[in-house]
Structure formats: C-alpha cells, structure tokens
C-alpha cells in the first residue's frame, strides 16, 4: 500500500503470486523486498530515480525463479530475476519514454506502460537476448502513443478480459477502455472525481479507483463502464495517489496518507478494520 510509511517509503506491496515476499519501494530509488516468513530484507539499488511501481511477473518460469518488473520516474522499465536463495539480479533495462512513468500492468508476457508520455505496449521475453520487444498496437483515438481525445496525464492502467482489453484512468476524470484484438474503443466515460490510482478485479468485474478527493469509487465494467460508482468515503488529508488492492471480490485494502491501512467492504461501503504500521511491526 502506498504511504503506509509515508515519511521514508512510498509504496509497499504484497502480491498473491508470491505471497512469501512483500515489496516495499522507496523514494530513494531502491526496492526493498521483505520475506513475510522470516523478515529477511533484500535491497535492490534500482537507479531509476523514484521507483513508481513494481509488479511480479509469471511467464512459465520454474517455481524457484521469481521475476520482478520495476518502473521508474526516469522513464525506464527493468526486469529483475531471483533464483532460489540468490538475490535479485538485473536482467535488462529499457527506456520507454523521456517522461515519468505513472503505472504498469502485466498479463503473462504482455506489458503495458502509461504516463505523461502516453501508452506503450511490450512483449517481455525473460530469457531472450532482447527482453523488451515493443509492440505497435493500433488503438482507436491513439496516435503516436498519445490518446488524442485526452492529452493529460494517465495515472493508472490495467489489463482486463483475460488480457484482451486494457483500461486507463486519466488524472482529469476520464476512464477509457479498448479491445486489444480489434483496437476498437469500448468506452470513454467522464467521472466526477480525479484519478490517483486504480485496481481491477477480473472475477467481480470491478474497477476500484482512489479518487484523490474523498476516498475510493468502485465501478462495474461489463460490456461498458457503469459510470455511477459505489463510493467508500475516506478522510483524505493530502493528495497522494494512495494505492488500493482487492483482498476478495467484495473487500479492499487501502493505503493512506497518515500511516494507516484500512480494510473496506464494498457491500457495506464502509471501513471494517484499521491497521497502523506501528502495530503491524510488533
């Protein structure tokens, strides 16, 4: 979750795919990896300025091999690999854009990258000489990687429909989805709040958006996006792009700007549990 440790660290993560490790990424350009089994700490000197986000990657590799993608504010993506008990080592780096990367998502070997510079697609080959293969996708209303209808900052991106579609969230209140095989735009909806961060749940067909104003909005996406969200109000003190993740189809874990992590119910539209990182370290 972003800003649990908002003084020193920007976004700690834990992912379902590799539950024995927890990612913590810092403003100093390092990636900290903590074992949830024994508390061991690994540090990767990423040299990407601020590490914007990290993602586990599962690409049919052996169980003992773990792959990690990191995105930097300097416009680079890096692939890291760990085998058994060895530390993570850099496999390859690619400069995607001269602008800051805001978010990435990965589905199998498909990678999508977004930021002020636009939207970019790659095929990732972890064991090839050239790891990052640019993919020239033709998307409706996108020219030269830029969304012509909405030229502002893209804050979030997620694959959906089992990797066959992609949705982006713009800072200035717009959510857009495309069908990748055809390149057709599926929807473009203007919403009431700005977008700081977002997460997708394939099973529930729900998109959770940290809205930078008053908490989290949860949207349904079937063939199109239903623009009237379920709202979970939270006390927003500072305009950090707080991270949100699905625990289950009906429960969210949400970071904060005051050192608190909250568990929220979508059904009741309320916070059901609060955790402070001081308590979790005991």
Coordinates of C-alpha atoms in Angstrom, one line a residue, residues 66-207:
X66 CA 11.0 -15.1 -9.4
X67 CA 10.7 -12.2 -11.9
X68 CA 10.1 -8.6 -10.9
X69 CA 9.4 -5.6 -13.1
X70 CA 10.1 -2.1 -11.8
X71 CA 9.1 1.2 -13.4
X72 CA 11.0 4.4 -12.7
X73 CA 10.3 8.1 -12.8
X74 CA 13.2 8.4 -15.3
X75 CA 11.1 6.6 -17.9
X76 CA 12.7 3.1 -17.6
X77 CA 11.4 -0.4 -17.0
X78 CA 13.7 -3.0 -15.6
X79 CA 13.4 -6.8 -15.3
X80 CA 14.9 -8.5 -12.2
X81 CA 15.4 -12.2 -11.6
X82 CA 15.9 -14.2 -8.4
X83 CA 16.8 -17.9 -8.4
X84 CA 16.2 -19.9 -5.2
X85 CA 18.1 -18.1 -2.4
X86 CA 20.1 -15.8 -4.5
X87 CA 19.4 -12.1 -4.5
X88 CA 17.6 -10.3 -7.4
X89 CA 19.8 -9.5 -10.4
X90 CA 19.1 -7.1 -13.2
X91 CA 18.2 -9.0 -16.5
X92 CA 17.7 -6.0 -18.8
X93 CA 16.5 -2.4 -18.8
X94 CA 14.6 -0.4 -21.4
X95 CA 13.9 3.3 -21.7
X96 CA 10.2 3.6 -22.6
X97 CA 9.8 7.4 -22.6
X98 CA 11.5 10.6 -21.6
X99 CA 8.6 11.4 -19.3
X100 CA 7.8 9.9 -15.9
X101 CA 6.1 6.5 -15.8
X102 CA 3.0 6.5 -13.7
X103 CA 1.9 2.9 -13.8
X104 CA 2.4 -0.5 -15.5
X105 CA 0.5 -3.8 -15.7
X106 CA 1.5 -7.2 -16.8
X107 CA -0.6 -10.2 -18.0
X108 CA 1.5 -13.2 -18.8
X109 CA 4.3 -11.8 -21.0
X110 CA 2.2 -8.7 -22.0
X111 CA 3.3 -5.4 -20.5
X112 CA 1.6 -2.1 -20.7
X113 CA 3.2 1.2 -19.6
X114 CA 1.5 4.6 -19.1
X115 CA 2.4 8.1 -18.0
X116 CA 2.5 11.6 -19.3
X117 CA 4.2 10.3 -22.5
X118 CA 1.3 8.1 -23.4
X119 CA 0.5 4.4 -23.5
X120 CA 3.1 1.8 -24.6
X121 CA 2.9 -2.0 -25.1
X122 CA 5.7 -4.6 -24.9
X123 CA 6.1 -8.3 -25.1
X124 CA 8.5 -9.4 -22.4
X125 CA 10.9 -12.3 -23.1
X126 CA 12.7 -13.0 -19.8
X127 CA 15.3 -15.4 -21.3
X128 CA 15.9 -13.9 -24.7
X129 CA 18.8 -11.6 -25.8
X130 CA 16.3 -8.8 -26.3
X131 CA 13.9 -8.9 -23.3
X132 CA 11.6 -6.0 -24.1
X133 CA 10.0 -6.2 -27.6
X134 CA 8.0 -3.1 -28.4
X135 CA 4.5 -3.9 -29.8
X136 CA 2.9 -1.4 -32.1
X137 CA -0.8 -1.7 -31.2
X138 CA -3.3 0.3 -33.3
X139 CA -5.9 1.7 -30.9
X140 CA -8.8 3.9 -31.8
X141 CA -8.1 7.6 -30.9
X142 CA -4.4 6.8 -30.1
X143 CA -1.7 8.3 -32.4
X144 CA 2.0 8.1 -31.7
X145 CA 1.2 6.5 -28.3
X146 CA -0.9 9.5 -27.2
X147 CA -4.6 9.5 -26.6
X148 CA -5.9 12.2 -28.9
X149 CA -9.1 12.8 -27.1
X150 CA -7.4 13.2 -23.7
X151 CA -3.9 14.5 -23.7
X152 CA -3.4 14.8 -20.0
X153 CA -1.6 12.5 -17.5
X154 CA -2.5 8.8 -17.5
X155 CA -2.5 7.8 -13.8
X156 CA -3.4 4.1 -14.0
X157 CA -3.7 1.1 -16.3
X158 CA -5.0 -2.4 -16.1
X159 CA -5.5 -5.4 -18.4
X160 CA -8.9 -6.9 -18.2
X161 CA -11.0 -9.5 -20.1
X162 CA -8.1 -12.0 -19.5
X163 CA -5.6 -9.7 -21.1
X164 CA -7.7 -9.0 -24.2
X165 CA -8.7 -5.5 -23.1
X166 CA -7.0 -2.6 -21.4
X167 CA -8.4 0.3 -19.3
X168 CA -6.7 3.6 -18.4
X169 CA -7.6 6.2 -15.8
X170 CA -6.7 9.8 -16.6
X171 CA -5.9 12.3 -13.8
X172 CA -8.6 14.6 -15.1
X173 CA -11.6 12.4 -14.6
X174 CA -11.7 10.1 -17.6
X175 CA -11.7 6.3 -17.9
X176 CA -11.1 4.7 -21.3
X177 CA -11.2 1.1 -22.4
X178 CA -10.1 -0.6 -25.6
X179 CA -10.5 -4.1 -27.1
X180 CA -6.9 -5.1 -28.0
X181 CA -7.6 -7.7 -30.8
X182 CA -9.6 -5.1 -32.8
X183 CA -8.2 -1.9 -31.4
X184 CA -11.7 -0.5 -31.0
X185 CA -12.5 1.8 -28.1
X186 CA -15.0 0.1 -25.9
X187 CA -15.9 3.1 -23.7
X188 CA -14.9 6.6 -22.7
X189 CA -16.6 7.8 -19.5
X190 CA -16.1 11.1 -17.7
X191 CA -16.4 10.7 -14.0
X192 CA -16.9 13.2 -11.1
X193 CA -13.5 12.8 -9.4
X194 CA -9.9 12.9 -10.4
X195 CA -8.0 9.6 -10.5
X196 CA -4.9 8.9 -8.4
X197 CA -4.6 5.1 -8.6
X198 CA -6.8 2.1 -9.6
X199 CA -7.1 -1.7 -9.4
X200 CA -9.1 -4.3 -11.4
X201 CA -10.8 -7.5 -10.1
X202 CA -11.4 -9.8 -13.0
X203 CA -13.7 -12.1 -11.1
X204 CA -16.0 -9.4 -9.8
X205 CA -15.7 -7.2 -13.0
X206 CA -15.0 -4.2 -10.7
X207 CA -12.6 -1.3 -11.1

